mmCIF file of C-alpha atoms in Angstrom:
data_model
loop_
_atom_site.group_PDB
_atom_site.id
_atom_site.type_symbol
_atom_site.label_atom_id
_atom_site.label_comp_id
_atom_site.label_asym_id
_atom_site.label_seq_id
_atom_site.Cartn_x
_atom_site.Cartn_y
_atom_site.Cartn_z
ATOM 1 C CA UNK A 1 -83.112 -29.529 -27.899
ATOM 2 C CA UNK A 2 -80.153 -27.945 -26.743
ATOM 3 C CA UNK A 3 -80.035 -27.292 -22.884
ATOM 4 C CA UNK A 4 -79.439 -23.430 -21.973
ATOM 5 C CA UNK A 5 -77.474 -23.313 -18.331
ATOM 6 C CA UNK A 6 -77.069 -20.225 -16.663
ATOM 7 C CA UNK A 7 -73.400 -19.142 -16.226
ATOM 8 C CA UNK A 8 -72.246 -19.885 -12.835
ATOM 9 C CA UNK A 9 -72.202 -16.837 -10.521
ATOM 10 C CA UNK A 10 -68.834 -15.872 -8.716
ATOM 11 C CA UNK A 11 -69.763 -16.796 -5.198
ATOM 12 C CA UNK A 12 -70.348 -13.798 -2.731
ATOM 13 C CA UNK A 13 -66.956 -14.755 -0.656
ATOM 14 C CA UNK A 14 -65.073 -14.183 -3.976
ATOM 15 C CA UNK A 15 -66.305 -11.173 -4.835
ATOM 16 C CA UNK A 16 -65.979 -9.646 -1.380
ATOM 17 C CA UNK A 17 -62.306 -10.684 -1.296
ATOM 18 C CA UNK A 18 -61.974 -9.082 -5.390
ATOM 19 C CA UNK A 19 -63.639 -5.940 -4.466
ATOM 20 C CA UNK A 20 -61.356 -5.483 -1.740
ATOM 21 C CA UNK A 21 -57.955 -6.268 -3.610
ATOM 22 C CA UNK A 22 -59.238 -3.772 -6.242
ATOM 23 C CA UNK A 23 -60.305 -0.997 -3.710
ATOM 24 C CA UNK A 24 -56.345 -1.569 -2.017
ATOM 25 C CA UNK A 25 -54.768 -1.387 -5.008
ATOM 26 C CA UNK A 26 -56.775 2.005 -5.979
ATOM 27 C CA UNK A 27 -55.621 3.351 -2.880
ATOM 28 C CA UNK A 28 -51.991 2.691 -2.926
ATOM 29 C CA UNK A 29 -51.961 4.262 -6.511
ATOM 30 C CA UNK A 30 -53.289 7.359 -5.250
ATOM 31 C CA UNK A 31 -50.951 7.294 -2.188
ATOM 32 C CA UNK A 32 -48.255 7.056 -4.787
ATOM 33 C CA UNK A 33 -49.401 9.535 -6.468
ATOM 34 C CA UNK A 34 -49.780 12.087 -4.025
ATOM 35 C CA UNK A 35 -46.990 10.926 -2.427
ATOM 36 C CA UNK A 36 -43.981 13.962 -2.216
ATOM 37 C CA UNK A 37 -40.826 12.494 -3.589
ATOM 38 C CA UNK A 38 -37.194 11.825 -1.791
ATOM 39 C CA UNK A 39 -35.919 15.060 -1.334
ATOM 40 C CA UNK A 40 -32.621 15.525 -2.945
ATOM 41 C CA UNK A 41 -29.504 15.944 -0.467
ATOM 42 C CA UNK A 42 -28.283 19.496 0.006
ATOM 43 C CA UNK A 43 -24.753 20.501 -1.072
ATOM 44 C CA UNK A 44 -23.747 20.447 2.629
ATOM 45 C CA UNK A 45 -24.900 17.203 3.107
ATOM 46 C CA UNK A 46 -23.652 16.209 -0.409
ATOM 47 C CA UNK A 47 -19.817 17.461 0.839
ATOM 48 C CA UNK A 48 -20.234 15.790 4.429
ATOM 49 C CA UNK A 49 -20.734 12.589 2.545
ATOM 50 C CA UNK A 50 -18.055 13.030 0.075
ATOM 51 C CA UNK A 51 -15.695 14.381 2.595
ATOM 52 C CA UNK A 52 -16.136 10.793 4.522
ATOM 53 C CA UNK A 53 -15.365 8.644 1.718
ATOM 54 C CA UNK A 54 -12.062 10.732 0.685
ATOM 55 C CA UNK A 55 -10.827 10.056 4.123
ATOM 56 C CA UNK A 56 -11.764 6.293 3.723
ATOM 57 C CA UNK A 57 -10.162 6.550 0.575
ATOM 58 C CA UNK A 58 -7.289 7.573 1.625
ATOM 59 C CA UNK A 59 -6.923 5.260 4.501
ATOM 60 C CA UNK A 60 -6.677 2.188 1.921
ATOM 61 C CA UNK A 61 -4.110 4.450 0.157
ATOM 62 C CA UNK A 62 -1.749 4.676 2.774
ATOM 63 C CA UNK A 63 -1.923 1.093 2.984
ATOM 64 C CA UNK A 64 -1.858 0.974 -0.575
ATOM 65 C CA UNK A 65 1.232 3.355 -0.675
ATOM 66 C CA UNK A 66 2.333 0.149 2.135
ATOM 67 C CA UNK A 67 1.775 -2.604 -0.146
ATOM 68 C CA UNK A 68 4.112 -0.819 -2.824
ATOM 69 C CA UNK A 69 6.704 0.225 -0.742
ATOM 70 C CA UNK A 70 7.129 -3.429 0.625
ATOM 71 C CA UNK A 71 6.675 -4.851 -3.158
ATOM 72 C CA UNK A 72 9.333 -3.367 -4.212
ATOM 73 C CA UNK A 73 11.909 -4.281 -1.237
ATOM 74 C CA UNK A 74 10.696 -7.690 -1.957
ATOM 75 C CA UNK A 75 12.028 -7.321 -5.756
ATOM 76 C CA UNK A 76 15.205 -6.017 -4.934
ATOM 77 C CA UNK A 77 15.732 -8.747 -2.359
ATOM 78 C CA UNK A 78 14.537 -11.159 -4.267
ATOM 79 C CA UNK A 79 16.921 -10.052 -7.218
ATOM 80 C CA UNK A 80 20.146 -10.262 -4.674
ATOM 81 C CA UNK A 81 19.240 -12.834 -3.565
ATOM 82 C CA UNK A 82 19.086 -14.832 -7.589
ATOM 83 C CA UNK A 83 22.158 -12.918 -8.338
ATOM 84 C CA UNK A 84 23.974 -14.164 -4.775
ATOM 85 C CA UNK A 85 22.160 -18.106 -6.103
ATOM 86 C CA UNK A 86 24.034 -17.330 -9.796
ATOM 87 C CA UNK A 87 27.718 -16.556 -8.866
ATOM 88 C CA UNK A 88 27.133 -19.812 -5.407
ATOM 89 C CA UNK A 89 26.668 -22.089 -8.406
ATOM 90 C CA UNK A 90 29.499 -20.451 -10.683
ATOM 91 C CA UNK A 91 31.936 -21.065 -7.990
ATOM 92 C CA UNK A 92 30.782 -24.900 -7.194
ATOM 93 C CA UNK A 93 30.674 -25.237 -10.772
ATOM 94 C CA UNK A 94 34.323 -24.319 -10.321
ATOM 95 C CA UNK A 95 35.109 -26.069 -6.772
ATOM 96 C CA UNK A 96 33.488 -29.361 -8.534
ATOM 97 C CA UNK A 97 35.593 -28.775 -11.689
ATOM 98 C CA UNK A 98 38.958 -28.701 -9.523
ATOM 99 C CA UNK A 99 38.210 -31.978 -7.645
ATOM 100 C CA UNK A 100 37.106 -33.527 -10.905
ATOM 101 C CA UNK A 101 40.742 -32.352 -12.244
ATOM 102 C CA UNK A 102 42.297 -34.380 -9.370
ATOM 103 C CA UNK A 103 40.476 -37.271 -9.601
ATOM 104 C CA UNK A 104 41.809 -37.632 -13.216
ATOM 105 C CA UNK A 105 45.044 -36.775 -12.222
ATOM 106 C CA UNK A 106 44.764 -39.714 -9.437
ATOM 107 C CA UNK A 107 43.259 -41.990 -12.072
ATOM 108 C CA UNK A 108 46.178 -41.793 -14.952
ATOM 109 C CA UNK A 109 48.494 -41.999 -12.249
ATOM 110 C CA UNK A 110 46.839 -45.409 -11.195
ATOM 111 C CA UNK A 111 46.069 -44.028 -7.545
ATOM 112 C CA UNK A 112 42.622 -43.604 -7.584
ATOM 113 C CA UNK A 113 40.561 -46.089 -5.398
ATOM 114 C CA UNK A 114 36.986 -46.706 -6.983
ATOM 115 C CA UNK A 115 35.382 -44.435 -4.532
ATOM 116 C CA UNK A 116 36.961 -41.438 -5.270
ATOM 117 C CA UNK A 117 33.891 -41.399 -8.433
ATOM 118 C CA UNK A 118 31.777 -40.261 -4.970
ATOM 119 C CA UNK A 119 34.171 -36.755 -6.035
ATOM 120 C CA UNK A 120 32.372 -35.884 -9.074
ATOM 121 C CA UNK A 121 28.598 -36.965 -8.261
ATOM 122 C CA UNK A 122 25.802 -34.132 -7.067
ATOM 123 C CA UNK A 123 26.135 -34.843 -3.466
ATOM 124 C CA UNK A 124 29.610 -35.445 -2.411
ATOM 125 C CA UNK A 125 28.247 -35.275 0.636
ATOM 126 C CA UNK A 126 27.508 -38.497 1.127
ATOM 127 C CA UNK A 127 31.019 -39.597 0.304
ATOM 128 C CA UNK A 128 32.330 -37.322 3.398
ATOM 129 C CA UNK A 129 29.552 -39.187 5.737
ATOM 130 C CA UNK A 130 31.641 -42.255 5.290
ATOM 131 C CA UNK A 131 34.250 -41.782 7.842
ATOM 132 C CA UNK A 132 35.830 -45.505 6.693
ATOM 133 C CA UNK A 133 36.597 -44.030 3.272
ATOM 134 C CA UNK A 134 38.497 -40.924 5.045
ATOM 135 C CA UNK A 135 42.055 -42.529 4.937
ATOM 136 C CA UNK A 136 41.610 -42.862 1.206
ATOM 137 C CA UNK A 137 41.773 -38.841 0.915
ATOM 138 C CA UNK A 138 44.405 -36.698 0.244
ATOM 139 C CA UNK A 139 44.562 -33.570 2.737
ATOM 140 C CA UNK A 140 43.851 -31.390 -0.673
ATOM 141 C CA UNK A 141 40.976 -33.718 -1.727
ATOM 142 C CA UNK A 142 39.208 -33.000 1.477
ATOM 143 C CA UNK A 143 39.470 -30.088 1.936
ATOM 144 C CA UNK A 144 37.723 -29.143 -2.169
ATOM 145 C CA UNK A 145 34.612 -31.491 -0.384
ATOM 146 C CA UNK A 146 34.412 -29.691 2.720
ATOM 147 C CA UNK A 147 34.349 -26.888 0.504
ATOM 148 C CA UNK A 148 31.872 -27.948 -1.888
ATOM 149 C CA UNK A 149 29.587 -29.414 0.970
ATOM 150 C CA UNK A 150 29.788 -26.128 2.494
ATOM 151 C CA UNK A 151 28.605 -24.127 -0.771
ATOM 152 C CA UNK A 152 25.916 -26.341 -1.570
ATOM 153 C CA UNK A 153 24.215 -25.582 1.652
ATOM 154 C CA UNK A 154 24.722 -22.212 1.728
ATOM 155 C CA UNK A 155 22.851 -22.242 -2.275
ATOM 156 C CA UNK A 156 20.138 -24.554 -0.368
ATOM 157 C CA UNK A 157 19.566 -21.738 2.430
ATOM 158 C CA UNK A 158 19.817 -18.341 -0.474
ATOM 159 C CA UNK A 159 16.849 -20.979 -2.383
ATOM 160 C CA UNK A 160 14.805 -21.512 0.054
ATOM 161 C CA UNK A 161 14.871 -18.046 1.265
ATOM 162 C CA UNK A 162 14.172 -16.471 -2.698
ATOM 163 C CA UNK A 163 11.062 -19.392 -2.741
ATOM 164 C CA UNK A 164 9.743 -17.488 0.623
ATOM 165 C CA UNK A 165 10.289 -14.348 -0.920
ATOM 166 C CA UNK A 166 8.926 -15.172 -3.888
ATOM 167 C CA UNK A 167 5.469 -16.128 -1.944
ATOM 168 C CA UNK A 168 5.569 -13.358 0.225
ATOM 169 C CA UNK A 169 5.867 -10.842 -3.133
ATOM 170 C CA UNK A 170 2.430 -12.999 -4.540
ATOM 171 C CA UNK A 171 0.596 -12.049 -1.433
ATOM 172 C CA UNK A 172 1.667 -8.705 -1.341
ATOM 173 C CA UNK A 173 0.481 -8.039 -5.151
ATOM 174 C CA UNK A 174 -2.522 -9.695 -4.475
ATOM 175 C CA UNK A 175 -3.065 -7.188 -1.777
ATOM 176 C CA UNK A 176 -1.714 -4.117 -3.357
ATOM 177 C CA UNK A 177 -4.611 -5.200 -6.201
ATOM 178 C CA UNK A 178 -7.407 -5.347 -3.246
ATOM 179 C CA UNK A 179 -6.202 -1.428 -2.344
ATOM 180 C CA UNK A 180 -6.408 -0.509 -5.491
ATOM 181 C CA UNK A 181 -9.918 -1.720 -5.989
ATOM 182 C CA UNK A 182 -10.791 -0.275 -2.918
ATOM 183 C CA UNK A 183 -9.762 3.710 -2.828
ATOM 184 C CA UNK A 184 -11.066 3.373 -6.677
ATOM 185 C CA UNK A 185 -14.608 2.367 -5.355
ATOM 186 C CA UNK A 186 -14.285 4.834 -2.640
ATOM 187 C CA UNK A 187 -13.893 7.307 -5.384
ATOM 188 C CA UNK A 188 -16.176 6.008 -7.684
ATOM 189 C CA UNK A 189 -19.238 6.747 -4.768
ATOM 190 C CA UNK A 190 -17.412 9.794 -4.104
ATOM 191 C CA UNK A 191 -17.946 11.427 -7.691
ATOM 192 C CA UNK A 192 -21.060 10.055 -8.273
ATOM 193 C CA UNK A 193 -22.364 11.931 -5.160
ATOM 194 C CA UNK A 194 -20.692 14.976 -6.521
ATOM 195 C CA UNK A 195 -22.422 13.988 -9.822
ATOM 196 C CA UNK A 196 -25.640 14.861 -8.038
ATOM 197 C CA UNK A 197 -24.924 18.589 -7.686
ATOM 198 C CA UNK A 198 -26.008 21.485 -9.955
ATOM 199 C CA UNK A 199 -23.445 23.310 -11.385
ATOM 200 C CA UNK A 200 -24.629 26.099 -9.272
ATOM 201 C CA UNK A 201 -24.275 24.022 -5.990
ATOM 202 C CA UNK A 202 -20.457 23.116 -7.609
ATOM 203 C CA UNK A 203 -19.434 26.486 -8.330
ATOM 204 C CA UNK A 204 -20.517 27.372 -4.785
ATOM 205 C CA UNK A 205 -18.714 24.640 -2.859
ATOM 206 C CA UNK A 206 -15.763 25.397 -5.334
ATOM 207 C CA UNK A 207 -15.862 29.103 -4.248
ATOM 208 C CA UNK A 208 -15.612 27.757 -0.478
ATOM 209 C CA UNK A 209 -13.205 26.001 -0.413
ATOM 210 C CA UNK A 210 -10.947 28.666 -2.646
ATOM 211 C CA UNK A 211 -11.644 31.376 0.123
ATOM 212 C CA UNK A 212 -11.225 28.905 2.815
ATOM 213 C CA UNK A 213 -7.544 28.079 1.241
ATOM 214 C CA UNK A 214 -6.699 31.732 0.739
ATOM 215 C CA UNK A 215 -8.012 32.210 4.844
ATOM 216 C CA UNK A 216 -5.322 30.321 5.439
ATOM 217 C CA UNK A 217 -2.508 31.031 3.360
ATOM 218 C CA UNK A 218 -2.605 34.547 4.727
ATOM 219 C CA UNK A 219 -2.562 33.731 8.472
ATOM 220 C CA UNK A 220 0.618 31.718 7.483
ATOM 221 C CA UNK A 221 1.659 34.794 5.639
ATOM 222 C CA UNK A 222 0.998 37.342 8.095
ATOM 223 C CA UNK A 223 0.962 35.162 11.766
ATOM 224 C CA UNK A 224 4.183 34.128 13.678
ATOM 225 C CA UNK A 225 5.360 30.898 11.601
ATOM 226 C CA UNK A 226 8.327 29.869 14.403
ATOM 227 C CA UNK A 227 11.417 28.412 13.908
ATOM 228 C CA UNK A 228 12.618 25.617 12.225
ATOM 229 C CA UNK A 229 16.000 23.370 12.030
ATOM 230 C CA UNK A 230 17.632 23.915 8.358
ATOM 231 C CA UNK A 231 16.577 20.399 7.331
ATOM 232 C CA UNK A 232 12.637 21.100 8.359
ATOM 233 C CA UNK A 233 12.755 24.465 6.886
ATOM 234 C CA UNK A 234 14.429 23.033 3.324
ATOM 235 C CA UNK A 235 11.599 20.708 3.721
ATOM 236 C CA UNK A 236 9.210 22.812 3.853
ATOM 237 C CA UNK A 237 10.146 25.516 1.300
ATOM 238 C CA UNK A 238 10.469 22.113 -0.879
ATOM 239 C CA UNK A 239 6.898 21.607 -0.296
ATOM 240 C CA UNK A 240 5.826 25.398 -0.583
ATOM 241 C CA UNK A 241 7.110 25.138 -3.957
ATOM 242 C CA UNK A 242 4.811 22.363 -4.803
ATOM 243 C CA UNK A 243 1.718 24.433 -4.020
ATOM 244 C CA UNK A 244 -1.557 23.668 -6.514
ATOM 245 C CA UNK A 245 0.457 20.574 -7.190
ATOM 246 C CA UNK A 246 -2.576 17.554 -7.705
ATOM 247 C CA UNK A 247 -3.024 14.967 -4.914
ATOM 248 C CA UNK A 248 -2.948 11.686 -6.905
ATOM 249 C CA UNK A 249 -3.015 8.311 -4.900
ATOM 250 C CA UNK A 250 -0.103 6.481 -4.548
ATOM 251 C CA UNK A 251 2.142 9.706 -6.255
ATOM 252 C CA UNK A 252 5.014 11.083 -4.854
ATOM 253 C CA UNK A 253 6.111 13.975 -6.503
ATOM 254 C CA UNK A 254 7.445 15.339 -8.200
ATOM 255 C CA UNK A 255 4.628 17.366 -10.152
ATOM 256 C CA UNK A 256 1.727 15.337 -7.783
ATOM 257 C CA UNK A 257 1.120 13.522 -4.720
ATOM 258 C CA UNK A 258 -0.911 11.661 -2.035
ATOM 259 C CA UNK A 259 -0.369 13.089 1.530
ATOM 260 C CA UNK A 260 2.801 11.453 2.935
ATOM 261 C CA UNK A 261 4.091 11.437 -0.982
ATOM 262 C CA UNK A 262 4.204 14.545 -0.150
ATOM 263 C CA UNK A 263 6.577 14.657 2.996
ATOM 264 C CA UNK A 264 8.485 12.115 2.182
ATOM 265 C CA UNK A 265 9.635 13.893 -1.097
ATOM 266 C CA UNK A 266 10.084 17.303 0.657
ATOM 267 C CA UNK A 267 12.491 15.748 2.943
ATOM 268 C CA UNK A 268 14.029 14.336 0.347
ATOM 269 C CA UNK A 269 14.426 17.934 -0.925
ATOM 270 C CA UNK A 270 16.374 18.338 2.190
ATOM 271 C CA UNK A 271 18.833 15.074 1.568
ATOM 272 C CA UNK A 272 16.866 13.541 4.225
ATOM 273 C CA UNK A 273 15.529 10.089 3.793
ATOM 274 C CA UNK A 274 12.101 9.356 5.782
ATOM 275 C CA UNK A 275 9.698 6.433 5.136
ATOM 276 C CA UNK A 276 6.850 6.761 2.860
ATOM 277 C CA UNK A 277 3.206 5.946 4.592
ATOM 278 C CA UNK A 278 2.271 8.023 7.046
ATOM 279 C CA UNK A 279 1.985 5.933 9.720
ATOM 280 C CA UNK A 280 5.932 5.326 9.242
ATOM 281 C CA UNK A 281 6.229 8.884 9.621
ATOM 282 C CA UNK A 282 4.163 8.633 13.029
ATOM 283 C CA UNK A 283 7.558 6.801 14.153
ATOM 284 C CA UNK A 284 10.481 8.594 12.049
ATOM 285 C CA UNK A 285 11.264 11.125 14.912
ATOM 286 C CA UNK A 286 10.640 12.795 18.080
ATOM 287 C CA UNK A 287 7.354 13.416 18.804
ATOM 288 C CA UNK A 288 5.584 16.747 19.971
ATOM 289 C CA UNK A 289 1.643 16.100 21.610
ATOM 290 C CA UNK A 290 1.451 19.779 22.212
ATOM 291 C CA UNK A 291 0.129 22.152 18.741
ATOM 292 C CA UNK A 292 2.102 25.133 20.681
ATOM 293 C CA UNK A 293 5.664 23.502 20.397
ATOM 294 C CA UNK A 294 5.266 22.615 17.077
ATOM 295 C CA UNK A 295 7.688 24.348 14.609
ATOM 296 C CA UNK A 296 7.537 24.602 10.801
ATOM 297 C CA UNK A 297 8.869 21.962 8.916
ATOM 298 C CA UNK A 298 7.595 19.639 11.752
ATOM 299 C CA UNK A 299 5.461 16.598 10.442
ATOM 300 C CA UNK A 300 1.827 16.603 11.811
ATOM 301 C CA UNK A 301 0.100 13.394 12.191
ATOM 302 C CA UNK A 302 -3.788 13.253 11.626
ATOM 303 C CA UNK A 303 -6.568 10.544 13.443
ATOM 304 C CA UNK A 304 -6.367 7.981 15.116
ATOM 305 C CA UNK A 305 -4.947 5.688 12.302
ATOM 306 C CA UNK A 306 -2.423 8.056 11.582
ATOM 307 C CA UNK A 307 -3.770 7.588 7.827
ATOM 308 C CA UNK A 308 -2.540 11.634 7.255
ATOM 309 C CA UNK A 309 0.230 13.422 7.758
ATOM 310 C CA UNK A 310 1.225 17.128 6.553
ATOM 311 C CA UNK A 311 3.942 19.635 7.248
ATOM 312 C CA UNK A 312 3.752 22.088 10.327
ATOM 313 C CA UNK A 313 3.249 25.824 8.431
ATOM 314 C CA UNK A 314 3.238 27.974 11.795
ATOM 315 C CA UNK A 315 0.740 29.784 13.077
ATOM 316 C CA UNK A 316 -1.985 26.709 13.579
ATOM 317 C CA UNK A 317 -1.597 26.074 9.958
ATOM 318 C CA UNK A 318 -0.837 22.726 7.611
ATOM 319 C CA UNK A 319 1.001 22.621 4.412
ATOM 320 C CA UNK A 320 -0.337 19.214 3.097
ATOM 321 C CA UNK A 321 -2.315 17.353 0.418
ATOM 322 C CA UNK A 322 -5.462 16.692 1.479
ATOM 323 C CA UNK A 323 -7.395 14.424 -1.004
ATOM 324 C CA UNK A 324 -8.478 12.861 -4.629
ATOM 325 C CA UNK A 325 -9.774 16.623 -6.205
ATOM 326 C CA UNK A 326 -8.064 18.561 -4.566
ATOM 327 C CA UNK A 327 -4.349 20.100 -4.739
ATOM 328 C CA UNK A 328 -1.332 20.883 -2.209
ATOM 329 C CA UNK A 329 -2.419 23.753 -0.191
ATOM 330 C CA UNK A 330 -2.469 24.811 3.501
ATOM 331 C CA UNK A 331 -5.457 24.464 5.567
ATOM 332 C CA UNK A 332 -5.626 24.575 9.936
ATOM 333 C CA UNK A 333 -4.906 22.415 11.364
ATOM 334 C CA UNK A 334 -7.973 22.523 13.433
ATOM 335 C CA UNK A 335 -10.011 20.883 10.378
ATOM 336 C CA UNK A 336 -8.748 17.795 10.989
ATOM 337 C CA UNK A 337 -8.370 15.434 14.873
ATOM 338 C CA UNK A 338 -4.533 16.418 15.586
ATOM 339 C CA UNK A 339 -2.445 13.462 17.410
ATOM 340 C CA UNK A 340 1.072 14.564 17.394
ATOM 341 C CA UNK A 341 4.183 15.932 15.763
ATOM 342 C CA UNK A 342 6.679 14.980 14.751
ATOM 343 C CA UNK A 343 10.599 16.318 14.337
ATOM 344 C CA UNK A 344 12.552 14.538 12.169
#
């Protein structure tokens, strides 16, 4: 006969510890459940957030702005300096050529000593080294050596200098990449935050920041703007006539630009040249610490990087552009921590 077993019963230690995981795992569902969700950030708080990663932003722009500035002096060095290698080796092509022209001059004549061959190698150098050889020279002779020993080490130095250069440009690139990456990140965060918002909520912190740009276009209209050299004030009527112009990293001008884009190309307006990052600027003139001796026209530096920079407008107003999304437009210069001035 076939033996009937009873199953085997869970022992009481196992169910105790199943009955438990079970009665957990109930619970956290319904805490989940009734659980409120993350509240949503308000458009304040939304703007606060975006307002911090523009100014990142454009801190690794003005370094960016940096990065091209110096990548292009490196080019145009660079290019002198290949140019400067090209016409060396023309003219020791030419100094070589001479004293190659003597030696077979020497040679048909039947004067030519065996070590005058020393003339026409790559590194007659050598051949001058040998003082016991010296009396074998004419004066003419030594003279298209001394010559050619002297060119070949000034082509040694302008090669060695264009290798450094060349370096020097690779890191730079390399580094003007990294910026690049970085203020588009910034801005990537910065619009998906904005993302976020209901069109409501964007219309509204569209509609303050218009009235806030109109406050203070008319206390530059209507306040006491001050006086300003004829340079500054070409400069700045350069830059008033810029106004709604889009601030674009890395631009400047002429129909957008990032902040010191900006005052660098309304100065050039003026036929004045002034460096291009801001924190240049900080140094391109004499500098005012006090907001009540600045005049328009005057350059206005912003934190304590000195990552911004706009144009003095009178009356506690700055003509400047602020930031990716927005355009050229005055704004006080309270908004912002003020360092110095500065008159260029």
């Amino acid at each position: 006969m076939a033996s009937h077993r009873r199953p085997k019963q869970p022992s009481r230690t196992r169910v105790t510890v199943l009955t438990t995981a079970a009665a957990a795992a109930v619970a956290f569902s319904a805490q989940a459940a009734n659980a409120a969700p993350s509240e949503k950030p308000s458009k304040d708080e939304v703007k606060a957030k975006v307002d911090a990663l523009y100014e990142q932003a454009e801190q690794a722009t003005e370094k960016l702005d940096g990065a091209q500035e110096k990548q292009q002096k490196l080019q145009k060095e660079i290019s002198t300096i290949q140019d400067n290698v090209a016409r060396g080796q023309e003219e020791l092509n030419k100094l070589r050529d001479g004293l190659g022209t003597m030696a077979s001059a020497q040679y048909r004549t039947g004067g030519i000593d065996p070590s005058i061959q020393l003339f026409l190698s790559s590194d007659p150098s050598d051949y001058l080294d040998k003082a016991s050889t010296m009396d074998q020279l004419s004066a003419q002779q030594v003279e298209a050596l001394t010559k050619i020993q002297s060119k070949q080490r000034e082509l040694a130095q302008e090669r060695a200098e264009a290798s450094t250069k060349l370096k020097d440009l690779s890191a730079t690139r390399t580094e003007l990449k990294k910026k690049k990456d970085e203020v588009k990140a910034k801005l990537a965060s910065a619009q998906k935050l904005l993302n976020t918002l209901t069109a409501a909520e964007k219309a509204a912190l569209a509609k303050e920041q218009a009235n806030a740009a109109s406050r203070s276009t008319s206390r530059v209209n209507l306040g006491n703007t001050g006086s300003a050299s004829g340079r500054a004030a070409s400069a700045f009527a350069a830059a008033q006539s810029v106004i709604g112009s889009p601030y674009v990293y890395g631009a400047s001008g002429p129909s957008s630009f990032d902040c010191s884009g900006l005052t660098s190309w309304a100065y050039a307006q003026a036929g004045v040249s002034i460096p291009r990052t801001s924190e240049a600027q900080a140094n391109a003139g004499t500098r005012i610490y006090s907001e009540s001796d600045l005049k328009v026209g005057d350059l206005v530096i912003f934190y304590g990087d000195y990552h911004h920079v706009g144009l003095y407008a009178g009356n506690g107003q700055v003509l400047h552009a602020p930031h990716t999304g927005a355009v050229v437009r005055y704004e006080s210069i309270s908004n912002m921590p003020f360092q110095f001035g500065v008159r260029i």
